[in-house]
Coordinates of C-alpha atoms in Angstrom, one line a residue:
M44 CA -17.6 -19.8 21.8
P45 CA -14.9 -19.2 24.3
S46 CA -11.3 -18.9 23.2
D47 CA -8.3 -20.2 25.2
K48 CA -5.7 -18.6 23.0
T49 CA -3.1 -16.3 24.5
R50 CA -3.5 -12.7 23.5
P51 CA -0.9 -12.0 20.7
T52 CA 1.5 -9.1 20.7
T53 CA -0.1 -7.6 17.6
P54 CA -3.9 -6.9 18.1
R55 CA -6.2 -9.1 16.0
T56 CA -8.8 -6.4 15.9
L57 CA -8.4 -2.6 15.3
I58 CA -11.1 0.1 15.5
D59 CA -10.6 3.6 14.3
F60 CA -14.0 5.3 14.1
A61 CA -14.9 8.9 13.8
Q62 CA -17.2 10.4 16.4
P63 CA -20.3 11.2 14.3
H64 CA -21.5 14.1 16.5
G65 CA -18.5 16.4 15.8
D66 CA -16.1 15.4 18.5
A67 CA -12.6 15.6 17.1
R68 CA -11.3 12.7 19.1
R69 CA -11.6 9.3 17.4
L70 CA -12.4 5.9 18.9
R71 CA -9.0 4.4 18.1
L72 CA -8.3 1.1 19.9
G73 CA -6.8 -2.4 19.5
F74 CA -8.1 -5.7 20.9
G75 CA -6.3 -9.0 21.4
A76 CA -7.8 -12.5 21.3
P77 CA -11.4 -12.3 22.3
S78 CA -12.6 -13.9 25.6
R79 CA -15.6 -15.2 23.7
V80 CA -16.8 -15.4 20.1
L81 CA -20.4 -15.1 19.1
V82 CA -21.2 -16.6 15.7
A83 CA -24.4 -16.9 13.6
R84 CA -24.3 -19.2 10.7
T85 CA -28.0 -19.4 10.0
A86 CA -30.6 -16.7 9.8
A87 CA -32.3 -18.0 12.9
E88 CA -29.1 -17.4 14.9
V89 CA -28.6 -13.8 14.0
R90 CA -31.0 -12.1 16.4
P91 CA -29.9 -14.2 19.4
V92 CA -26.2 -13.2 18.6
L93 CA -27.2 -9.5 18.6
D94 CA -29.1 -10.0 21.9
A95 CA -26.0 -11.6 23.4
V96 CA -23.8 -8.8 22.1
E97 CA -26.1 -6.2 23.7
A98 CA -26.3 -8.0 27.0
L99 CA -22.5 -8.4 27.3
A100 CA -21.8 -4.8 26.4
R101 CA -24.2 -3.7 29.1
E102 CA -22.2 -5.9 31.4
G103 CA -19.1 -4.0 30.6
R104 CA -17.5 -5.8 27.6
W105 CA -16.4 -4.6 24.2
C106 CA -18.0 -6.3 21.3
V107 CA -16.5 -5.9 17.8
G108 CA -17.8 -7.6 14.7
Y109 CA -19.9 -7.6 11.6
L110 CA -23.0 -8.8 9.8
R111 CA -22.9 -10.0 6.2
Y112 CA -25.4 -8.4 3.7
E113 CA -27.0 -11.9 3.5
A114 CA -28.0 -11.6 7.2
A115 CA -30.9 -9.5 6.0
A116 CA -32.9 -12.7 5.7
A117 CA -33.0 -12.8 9.5
F118 CA -35.0 -9.7 9.7
D119 CA -37.5 -10.0 6.9
R120 CA -38.3 -13.1 4.8
A121 CA -39.2 -10.8 1.9
F122 CA -35.6 -9.7 1.6
A123 CA -34.1 -11.7 -1.3
V124 CA -30.5 -12.7 -0.8
H125 CA -28.1 -15.4 -2.1
A126 CA -27.5 -18.4 0.0
V127 CA -24.3 -17.9 2.0
H128 CA -22.7 -21.1 0.5
A129 CA -23.6 -20.0 -3.1
V130 CA -20.1 -18.6 -3.8
H131 CA -16.9 -19.9 -2.2
A132 CA -15.4 -16.4 -1.8
A133 CA -18.4 -15.2 0.2
E134 CA -18.7 -18.2 2.6
G135 CA -18.6 -17.4 6.2
P136 CA -20.8 -16.6 9.2
L137 CA -23.8 -14.3 8.8
A138 CA -22.7 -12.6 12.0
W139 CA -19.5 -12.6 14.0
F140 CA -18.6 -10.7 17.1
G141 CA -15.5 -10.9 19.3
V142 CA -16.1 -10.2 23.0
H143 CA -13.3 -8.4 24.8
D144 CA -12.8 -7.7 28.5
E145 CA -10.6 -4.7 27.9
A146 CA -9.3 -2.5 25.0
L147 CA -5.6 -2.1 24.1
P148 CA -3.8 1.0 22.9
W149 CA -3.6 1.6 19.2
P150 CA -0.3 -0.1 18.1
E151 CA 2.6 2.1 17.2
A152 CA 4.1 -0.5 14.9
P153 CA 1.2 -2.7 13.7
G154 CA 3.3 -4.8 11.2
D155 CA 6.8 -5.1 9.8
D156 CA 5.9 -6.1 6.3
A157 CA 5.1 -3.6 3.6
A158 CA 1.7 -3.9 1.9
P159 CA 2.0 -6.0 -1.3
S160 CA 0.8 -4.7 -4.6
I161 CA -2.4 -6.5 -5.6
D162 CA -3.5 -7.3 -9.1
W163 CA -7.2 -6.7 -8.9
Q164 CA -9.4 -8.3 -11.6
P165 CA -12.8 -6.9 -12.4
G166 CA -15.8 -9.2 -11.8
I167 CA -17.8 -7.9 -14.7
S168 CA -17.0 -6.8 -18.3
R169 CA -18.2 -3.5 -19.7
A170 CA -20.6 -5.3 -22.1
D171 CA -22.3 -7.1 -19.2
F172 CA -22.4 -3.9 -17.2
D173 CA -24.2 -2.2 -20.0
R174 CA -26.8 -5.1 -20.4
R175 CA -27.5 -5.0 -16.7
M176 CA -28.0 -1.2 -16.7
Q177 CA -30.5 -1.7 -19.4
A178 CA -32.3 -4.2 -17.3
I179 CA -32.4 -1.8 -14.4
H180 CA -33.7 1.0 -16.6
R181 CA -36.5 -1.3 -17.8
A182 CA -37.5 -2.1 -14.2
I183 CA -37.6 1.6 -13.3
S184 CA -39.6 2.4 -16.4
D185 CA -42.0 -0.4 -15.6
G186 CA -42.5 1.1 -12.1
E187 CA -40.9 -1.8 -10.2
L188 CA -38.4 0.5 -8.4
Y189 CA -37.1 4.0 -8.3
Q190 CA -33.5 3.3 -7.7
L191 CA -31.2 0.2 -7.5
N192 CA -27.7 0.0 -6.0
Y193 CA -25.9 -2.3 -8.4
T194 CA -22.5 -3.7 -7.4
A195 CA -19.8 -6.2 -8.6
A196 CA -16.8 -7.6 -6.9
L197 CA -13.1 -7.3 -7.8
H198 CA -11.0 -10.3 -7.0
A199 CA -7.3 -11.0 -6.5
R200 CA -4.9 -13.6 -5.0
F201 CA -3.4 -12.5 -1.7
D202 CA -0.7 -14.1 0.4
G203 CA 0.8 -11.1 2.3
D204 CA 0.4 -9.5 5.6
A205 CA -3.3 -8.6 6.1
Q206 CA -2.8 -5.9 8.8
A207 CA -0.1 -4.2 6.7
L208 CA -2.6 -4.1 3.8
F209 CA -5.2 -2.6 6.2
M210 CA -2.8 0.1 7.2
A211 CA -2.1 0.9 3.6
L212 CA -5.8 1.1 2.8
R213 CA -6.4 3.2 5.9
Q214 CA -3.6 5.6 4.6
A215 CA -5.3 5.7 1.2
Q216 CA -8.8 6.2 2.6
P217 CA -8.3 8.0 5.9
D218 CA -10.8 9.1 8.6
G219 CA -14.3 7.6 8.4
Y220 CA -15.1 4.3 10.2
T221 CA -12.2 2.0 9.7
A222 CA -11.8 -1.5 11.2
F223 CA -9.6 -4.6 11.0
I224 CA -11.0 -7.8 12.2
D225 CA -9.1 -11.1 12.1
T226 CA -11.4 -14.0 13.0
G227 CA -8.8 -16.6 12.1
E228 CA -11.2 -17.8 9.4
E229 CA -11.1 -14.6 7.5
Q230 CA -9.9 -11.0 7.7
V231 CA -12.2 -7.9 7.2
L232 CA -10.4 -4.7 6.2
S233 CA -13.0 -1.9 6.2
V234 CA -12.0 1.7 5.5
S235 CA -15.6 2.8 5.0
P236 CA -16.4 6.5 5.0
E237 CA -20.1 5.8 5.6
L238 CA -21.9 5.7 9.0
F239 CA -24.7 3.2 9.2
F240 CA -25.9 4.2 12.6
D241 CA -24.7 5.6 15.9
W242 CA -27.0 4.7 18.8
Q243 CA -26.4 6.0 22.3
G244 CA -29.1 6.2 25.0
D245 CA -32.3 7.3 23.3
R246 CA -30.7 9.0 20.4
I247 CA -30.0 7.4 17.1
L248 CA -28.3 8.9 14.0
T249 CA -27.9 7.5 10.5
R250 CA -25.9 9.2 7.8
P251 CA -26.6 7.7 4.3
M252 CA -24.0 8.4 1.6
K253 CA -25.5 8.9 -1.8
G254 CA -23.9 11.0 -4.6
T255 CA -20.4 10.8 -5.9
A256 CA -18.0 13.1 -7.9
P257 CA -14.3 12.9 -8.6
R258 CA -11.8 15.2 -7.0
G259 CA -10.6 18.1 -9.1
A260 CA -7.0 18.6 -10.4
T261 CA -6.9 22.2 -9.0
P262 CA -8.6 23.9 -6.0
A263 CA -11.0 25.7 -8.3
E264 CA -11.9 22.6 -10.3
D265 CA -12.3 20.7 -7.0
E266 CA -14.7 23.2 -5.5
A267 CA -16.6 23.3 -8.8
L268 CA -17.0 19.5 -8.8
A269 CA -18.2 19.6 -5.2
Q270 CA -20.7 22.5 -6.0
R271 CA -22.0 20.5 -9.1
L272 CA -22.5 17.4 -6.8
R273 CA -24.6 19.4 -4.4
T274 CA -26.7 21.0 -7.1
V275 CA -27.2 18.5 -10.0
P276 CA -30.8 17.3 -9.8
K277 CA -29.9 13.6 -10.6
E278 CA -27.5 13.5 -7.5
R279 CA -30.0 15.3 -5.2
A280 CA -32.8 13.1 -6.3
E281 CA -30.8 10.0 -5.6
N282 CA -30.0 11.3 -2.2
V283 CA -33.5 12.2 -1.3
M284 CA -34.9 8.8 -2.4
I285 CA -32.6 7.1 0.2
V286 CA -33.2 9.7 2.9
D287 CA -37.0 9.1 2.5
L288 CA -36.4 5.3 2.7
I289 CA -34.3 5.5 5.8
R290 CA -36.8 8.0 7.5
N291 CA -39.4 5.3 7.0
D292 CA -37.1 2.5 8.3
L293 CA -36.2 4.5 11.3
S294 CA -39.8 5.3 12.2
R295 CA -40.2 1.6 13.0
V296 CA -38.2 2.1 16.2
A297 CA -38.7 5.8 16.7
R298 CA -40.9 7.7 19.1
P299 CA -43.8 9.4 17.3
F300 CA -42.8 12.6 15.4
S301 CA -39.1 12.3 16.5
V302 CA -37.7 11.5 13.1
R303 CA -36.0 14.5 11.5
V304 CA -33.5 15.4 8.9
P305 CA -31.2 18.1 10.3
R306 CA -28.8 18.1 7.4
L307 CA -29.2 17.5 3.6
F308 CA -26.7 17.3 0.7
H309 CA -23.5 17.7 2.7
T310 CA -20.4 17.1 0.6
E311 CA -17.4 15.3 2.2
A312 CA -14.0 15.4 0.7
L313 CA -12.3 12.1 0.4
P314 CA -8.8 11.6 -1.2
T315 CA -10.2 10.3 -4.5
V316 CA -13.9 11.4 -4.6
W317 CA -16.5 13.8 -3.2
Q318 CA -19.3 12.1 -1.5
M319 CA -22.7 13.5 -0.5
T320 CA -24.3 12.6 2.8
S321 CA -27.5 13.5 4.7
D322 CA -28.3 13.1 8.4
V323 CA -31.4 11.3 9.6
E324 CA -32.0 11.0 13.3
A325 CA -34.6 10.1 15.9
L326 CA -35.3 9.3 19.5
V327 CA -35.9 5.5 19.9
R328 CA -38.8 4.0 21.8
E329 CA -38.3 2.7 25.2
G330 CA -37.4 -1.0 25.2
T331 CA -35.8 -0.9 21.8
T332 CA -33.1 -3.5 21.5
L333 CA -30.0 -3.8 19.2
A334 CA -31.7 -6.5 17.3
D335 CA -34.8 -4.2 16.8
V336 CA -32.5 -1.5 15.4
F337 CA -31.0 -3.9 12.9
G338 CA -34.4 -5.2 12.1
A339 CA -35.6 -1.7 11.2
L340 CA -32.6 -0.5 9.3
F341 CA -30.6 -3.5 7.9
P342 CA -29.4 -3.6 5.2
C343 CA -28.9 0.2 4.8
G344 CA -31.0 1.6 2.1
S345 CA -28.1 3.4 0.5
I346 CA -26.8 0.1 -0.7
T347 CA -30.1 -1.5 -1.7
G348 CA -32.2 1.1 -3.5
A349 CA -35.9 1.9 -3.2
P350 CA -38.3 0.3 -2.6
K351 CA -36.0 -1.9 -0.5
V352 CA -37.8 -5.3 -1.1
S353 CA -38.0 -4.8 -4.9
A354 CA -34.5 -3.6 -5.1
M355 CA -33.1 -6.5 -3.2
R356 CA -35.0 -8.9 -5.3
M357 CA -33.4 -7.4 -8.5
I358 CA -30.0 -7.3 -6.8
R359 CA -30.2 -11.1 -6.3
E360 CA -31.2 -11.5 -10.0
L361 CA -28.4 -9.3 -11.4
E362 CA -25.5 -10.0 -9.0
H363 CA -24.4 -13.5 -9.5
E364 CA -22.5 -13.8 -6.2
A365 CA -23.2 -13.0 -2.5
R366 CA -22.0 -9.6 -1.3
G367 CA -20.7 -11.0 2.0
V368 CA -19.5 -8.4 4.5
Y369 CA -19.5 -5.7 1.8
C370 CA -22.7 -3.7 2.2
G371 CA -23.5 -5.5 5.5
A372 CA -22.4 -3.7 8.8
V373 CA -19.1 -3.5 10.7
G374 CA -18.9 -2.0 14.1
V375 CA -18.4 -1.8 17.8
V376 CA -20.7 -1.9 20.8
R377 CA -19.0 -0.2 23.8
P378 CA -19.3 -1.1 27.4
G379 CA -22.7 0.3 28.4
G380 CA -24.3 -0.3 25.0
H381 CA -23.2 2.6 22.8
A382 CA -23.3 1.1 19.3
T383 CA -21.6 2.4 16.2
F384 CA -21.6 0.6 12.8
N385 CA -20.4 1.5 9.3
V386 CA -21.8 0.5 6.0
P387 CA -18.8 -1.6 4.8
I388 CA -18.2 0.0 1.4
R389 CA -14.4 0.5 0.5
T390 CA -14.0 -2.8 2.2
V391 CA -11.7 -5.7 1.4
T392 CA -12.2 -9.3 2.8
L393 CA -9.5 -11.9 2.8
R394 CA -10.3 -15.6 2.8
N395 CA -8.5 -18.7 1.7
G396 CA -5.8 -16.7 -0.2
E397 CA -8.3 -14.6 -2.1
A398 CA -9.0 -10.9 -1.7
R399 CA -12.3 -9.5 -2.5
C400 CA -13.6 -5.9 -2.8
G401 CA -17.1 -4.8 -4.0
I402 CA -17.7 -1.6 -6.0
G403 CA -21.1 -0.2 -6.9
S404 CA -23.3 2.8 -7.5
G405 CA -27.0 3.8 -7.3
I406 CA -28.8 3.6 -10.6
T407 CA -31.7 5.9 -11.3
A408 CA -33.8 6.6 -14.4
D409 CA -31.5 9.3 -15.8
A410 CA -28.2 7.4 -15.0
R411 CA -25.9 6.8 -18.0
A412 CA -23.9 3.7 -18.3
D413 CA -20.6 5.5 -19.2
A414 CA -21.0 7.9 -16.2
E415 CA -21.7 5.1 -13.8
W416 CA -18.7 3.0 -15.2
E417 CA -16.5 6.0 -14.6
E418 CA -17.9 6.4 -11.1
W419 CA -16.9 2.9 -10.3
H420 CA -13.4 3.7 -11.5
H421 CA -13.3 6.7 -9.2
K422 CA -14.5 4.6 -6.2
R423 CA -11.9 1.9 -6.6
A424 CA -9.1 4.5 -6.7
F425 CA -8.5 3.9 -3.0
L426 CA -7.2 0.5 -3.9
D427 CA -4.7 2.0 -6.3
R428 CA -3.6 4.5 -3.7
A429 CA -3.1 1.7 -1.2
G430 CA -0.9 0.0 -3.7
Q431 CA 1.1 3.1 -4.2
A432 CA 1.7 3.2 -0.4
S433 CA 3.8 0.0 -0.8
T434 CA 6.1 1.5 -3.4
P435 CA 9.5 3.0 -2.4
S436 CA 9.3 6.4 -0.8
F437 CA 9.2 9.4 -3.0
D438 CA 10.0 13.1 -2.9
L439 CA 7.9 15.9 -4.2
L440 CA 9.6 17.5 -7.2
E441 CA 9.7 20.8 -9.0
T442 CA 12.0 21.5 -12.0
L443 CA 12.9 25.1 -12.6
A444 CA 15.2 27.1 -15.0
L445 CA 17.9 29.1 -13.4
A446 CA 19.2 31.9 -15.7
D447 CA 22.0 34.1 -14.5
G448 CA 21.0 33.7 -10.9
E449 CA 17.2 34.2 -11.4
L450 CA 14.7 31.3 -11.0
R451 CA 12.0 31.3 -13.7
D452 CA 8.5 31.1 -12.4
A453 CA 9.6 30.4 -8.9
P454 CA 6.4 31.6 -7.1
A455 CA 4.2 29.4 -9.2
H456 CA 6.5 26.4 -8.7
L457 CA 6.5 26.9 -4.9
A458 CA 2.7 27.2 -4.8
R459 CA 2.4 24.0 -6.7
M460 CA 4.8 22.1 -4.4
A461 CA 2.9 23.5 -1.4
A462 CA -0.4 22.1 -2.8
A463 CA 1.3 18.8 -3.4
A464 CA 2.7 18.9 0.2
A465 CA -0.9 19.5 1.5
H466 CA -2.2 16.6 -0.6
F467 CA 0.3 14.1 0.6
G468 CA 0.2 15.3 4.2
R469 CA 3.8 16.6 4.3
P470 CA 5.1 19.5 6.4
W471 CA 5.7 22.7 4.4
N472 CA 7.7 25.7 5.4
E473 CA 8.0 28.2 2.5
E474 CA 10.8 30.1 4.3
T475 CA 12.9 27.0 4.7
V476 CA 12.4 26.1 1.0
A477 CA 13.2 29.7 -0.1
H478 CA 16.4 29.6 2.0
C479 CA 17.4 26.4 0.4
L480 CA 17.0 27.9 -3.1
D481 CA 18.8 31.1 -2.1
G482 CA 21.8 29.1 -1.2
L483 CA 21.8 27.3 -4.6
K484 CA 21.4 30.5 -6.5
A485 CA 24.4 32.0 -4.8
R486 CA 26.5 29.0 -5.9
H487 CA 25.2 29.2 -9.5
A488 CA 25.0 32.9 -10.2
A489 CA 25.9 32.8 -13.9
G490 CA 24.8 30.6 -16.8
M491 CA 21.9 28.4 -17.5
W492 CA 21.0 25.6 -15.0
R493 CA 18.3 23.0 -14.6
V494 CA 17.3 23.0 -10.9
R495 CA 15.6 20.1 -9.2
L496 CA 13.9 21.1 -6.0
L497 CA 12.9 18.1 -3.8
L498 CA 10.9 17.8 -0.6
D499 CA 11.1 14.6 1.4
A500 CA 8.5 13.0 3.6
Q501 CA 9.7 15.0 6.7
G502 CA 9.3 18.3 4.8
T503 CA 13.0 18.8 4.3
P504 CA 14.0 20.5 1.1
R505 CA 17.1 20.1 -1.0
A506 CA 18.0 21.6 -4.4
E507 CA 20.3 20.3 -7.2
A508 CA 21.6 22.2 -10.2
F509 CA 22.7 20.6 -13.5
T510 CA 24.2 22.3 -16.6
M511 CA 21.5 23.0 -19.1
E512 CA 22.1 23.1 -22.8
A513 CA 20.1 25.4 -25.1
P514 CA 17.0 23.5 -26.3
S515 CA 16.5 22.5 -29.9
A516 CA 14.2 24.7 -32.0
R517 CA 12.1 21.7 -33.0
V518 CA 11.6 18.3 -31.6
R519 CA 10.1 15.0 -32.6
L520 CA 7.4 13.2 -30.6
Q521 CA 6.0 9.7 -31.0
L522 CA 2.4 8.7 -30.1
A523 CA 2.0 6.2 -27.3
E524 CA 1.0 2.7 -28.5
R525 CA -1.4 2.1 -25.5
P526 CA -3.5 4.2 -23.1
F527 CA -1.8 5.8 -20.2
D528 CA -3.7 4.1 -17.3
E529 CA -2.4 6.4 -14.6
A530 CA -3.7 9.5 -16.3
H531 CA -6.0 10.3 -13.3
G532 CA -3.6 9.1 -10.5
D533 CA -2.0 11.2 -7.8
F534 CA 1.4 10.8 -9.2
T535 CA 0.2 12.3 -12.5
R536 CA -1.7 15.2 -10.9
F537 CA 1.3 16.0 -8.7
K538 CA 4.9 16.1 -9.7
T539 CA 7.1 13.6 -7.7
T540 CA 10.1 11.4 -8.1
R541 CA 7.9 8.4 -8.6
R542 CA 8.0 8.3 -12.4
A543 CA 7.9 4.6 -13.3
H544 CA 4.5 5.1 -15.0
Y545 CA 6.0 7.8 -17.2
E546 CA 9.3 6.0 -17.8
A547 CA 7.3 3.0 -19.2
F548 CA 6.5 5.3 -22.2
A549 CA 9.9 6.6 -22.8
P550 CA 10.7 7.1 -26.5
T551 CA 11.9 4.0 -28.3
A552 CA 13.0 5.4 -31.7
P553 CA 16.3 7.2 -32.2
G554 CA 16.0 11.0 -32.3
V555 CA 12.5 11.1 -30.6
F556 CA 12.4 13.7 -27.9
D557 CA 9.2 12.5 -26.0
T558 CA 6.0 10.4 -26.1
L559 CA 2.5 11.9 -26.5
L560 CA 0.2 10.2 -24.1
W561 CA -3.6 9.5 -24.3
N562 CA -6.1 8.1 -21.7
R563 CA -8.6 5.2 -21.7
D564 CA -11.1 7.4 -23.4
R565 CA -8.6 8.1 -26.2
E566 CA -8.2 11.7 -25.0
I567 CA -4.8 13.3 -25.5
T568 CA -3.3 14.2 -22.1
E569 CA 0.4 15.3 -22.2
C570 CA 3.9 14.2 -22.8
T571 CA 6.0 12.5 -20.2
R572 CA 8.1 15.5 -19.5
G573 CA 5.9 18.4 -20.4
N574 CA 2.5 19.5 -21.7
I575 CA 1.3 19.6 -25.3
A576 CA -0.2 22.4 -27.4
L577 CA -2.1 21.7 -30.7
L578 CA -3.3 23.9 -33.5
L579 CA -6.8 22.5 -34.2
D580 CA -9.6 24.2 -36.1
G581 CA -7.7 27.4 -36.3
R582 CA -6.8 27.9 -32.6
W583 CA -4.1 26.7 -30.3
V584 CA -5.5 24.4 -27.6
T585 CA -4.3 22.2 -24.8
P586 CA -6.0 19.3 -23.0
P587 CA -8.0 20.3 -19.9
L588 CA -6.9 18.9 -16.6
H589 CA -9.8 16.6 -16.2
C590 CA -8.3 14.5 -19.1
G591 CA -5.6 13.5 -16.6
L592 CA -2.3 15.4 -16.7
L593 CA 0.1 17.6 -14.7
N594 CA -0.9 21.3 -14.4
G595 CA 2.4 22.4 -15.9
I596 CA 3.6 26.0 -15.0
G597 CA 4.4 26.9 -18.7
R598 CA 1.0 25.5 -19.8
A599 CA -0.9 27.4 -16.9
N600 CA 0.9 30.7 -17.9
R601 CA -0.2 30.4 -21.5
V602 CA -3.8 29.4 -20.6
H603 CA -3.9 32.5 -18.3
S604 CA -2.6 34.8 -21.0
G605 CA -4.9 33.5 -23.6
Q606 CA -2.3 32.0 -25.9
L607 CA -3.8 28.6 -25.2
A608 CA -7.5 27.5 -24.8
E609 CA -8.5 24.3 -23.1
A610 CA -10.2 21.7 -25.3
V611 CA -10.5 18.0 -25.4
V612 CA -8.6 16.5 -28.2
R613 CA -8.9 12.8 -29.1
V614 CA -6.6 10.5 -30.8
D615 CA -9.0 10.5 -33.8
D616 CA -8.6 14.2 -34.1
L617 CA -4.8 14.2 -34.7
P618 CA -5.0 14.0 -38.5
R619 CA -6.7 17.5 -38.4
V620 CA -4.0 19.0 -36.1
R621 CA -2.0 21.5 -38.2
A622 CA 0.9 22.1 -35.7
L623 CA 2.0 20.9 -32.3
A624 CA 4.3 22.3 -29.6
F625 CA 5.9 20.8 -26.5
V626 CA 5.4 23.2 -23.5
N627 CA 6.9 23.4 -20.0
S628 CA 8.4 26.0 -17.8
L629 CA 12.0 24.7 -18.1
R630 CA 12.3 24.6 -21.9
G631 CA 9.5 27.0 -22.9
W632 CA 7.7 26.5 -26.2
L633 CA 9.2 24.0 -28.6
D634 CA 7.7 23.4 -32.0
A635 CA 7.1 19.7 -32.5
D636 CA 6.4 17.0 -35.2
L637 CA 4.5 13.9 -34.4
D638 CA 5.7 10.8 -36.1
G639 CA 3.1 9.3 -38.4
F640 CA 1.0 12.4 -38.7

């Protein structure tokens, strides 16, 4: 329907899409108020909208929009979906496209407001999750399906600036196929890493994403996790099932014998997870339309399961609300008809003051409930990163001991800060940092000093020195009363001035030196100012990095020398611990007592 509104200063639509065929340039554009809006509110209207989108694009217009998952009913009556009006949060058109006569430059300053912190609430309890996992496993065992992509939605209240939230999400989940679409009725904030399809001329490419692993705390652990993802039979089988499904779907619009799989089991590094993708491509038959492509492929098999009809039927039974834009398709059709759509995972929708974000995973016969639950946690980490983007700015931090003009473990500290700079995308010049430290050493050539080395967002270092008293021979520790929820967060894995999550666990009893932390799985992690060593079963051990802790320099030195071995220690193991020590590079090894044990 035509729109008479004047184009606003801030674009209502933003597209930042990767070029899937290896071109480093991105499709990064803004769009104002559309000259026309195409909307489908019933299944019968979806194909005519897609036909109109294709015709207008071939006339030279830009068409940007989305299809809800529930639009699947327009392409095959066997596809079971919730009625669109079944859940208030998911109400909205089955398809929406804004038509634009021209594209605008990407905005330099898209919004003045900082992204607000959002209190996301889970849409399913762990007990319900386990019950539904059992139901899926029964269906697989009975031969009803091979795999099912099960999801649930997170919900939150939201009354902030939608475009500012999108920019924070995009910073937390960069690259990929990101889009911001404000229809006036709702806002779609998609930072999806998954390509649904790219269709240009007679060539079509799909890139299903199946297989997930967390990122490692060190480069070695990171690469080991990626290698495991590429080689574990469960992950490979899950990927191949969906590749086979999409090959079959694609054959419906492909020229005979043109469907091929040029790449299998490719791992892509995202900020919070490794994802595995495969490429499936084909040459489309002459006369194929955009509606035909959607009819063959939609919804993407990576977010349904296999076989698709059986999987979608069970999805409707298990998921008590419509998916909405999540797991549908968001994309752009360029002038001339080149169409690129994502699979809108990692996607937030805003409607009537409510924010909604779906999280899910593919369930196979050998999937375990605890592992899938943890995968959901890893996948939602981009929301936590976006929330962190709205916090006050922070500096990277290293704390070193300066003894009579010599910095203890300086190379290791600088290497760790360089790794943090790379992770947070900050400039790093080791010569500049070394020059900064040399100046401080010259001013403090005698005595013991505690040095704080800081690196700001522009890569500018500064160093501060404070008088350091001799440490106590023995210290007291207290055990945290609740789990340390940020054990696996960026601001735990890397040392920065953002320490509110640690300060919340500061000792409360007089004379207590520090607090011993533990994660949601009741695994011991570290103290708030250093690592922990424990004498357990006749050997000194320290928690491994995957429990969620800073890779302390003092800890790393002792692991490398063999003084400490890595081992998971749980809260329930503490009565068997015969001795403890607080460990860091600044203070060294301090024997410790734990209150209550």
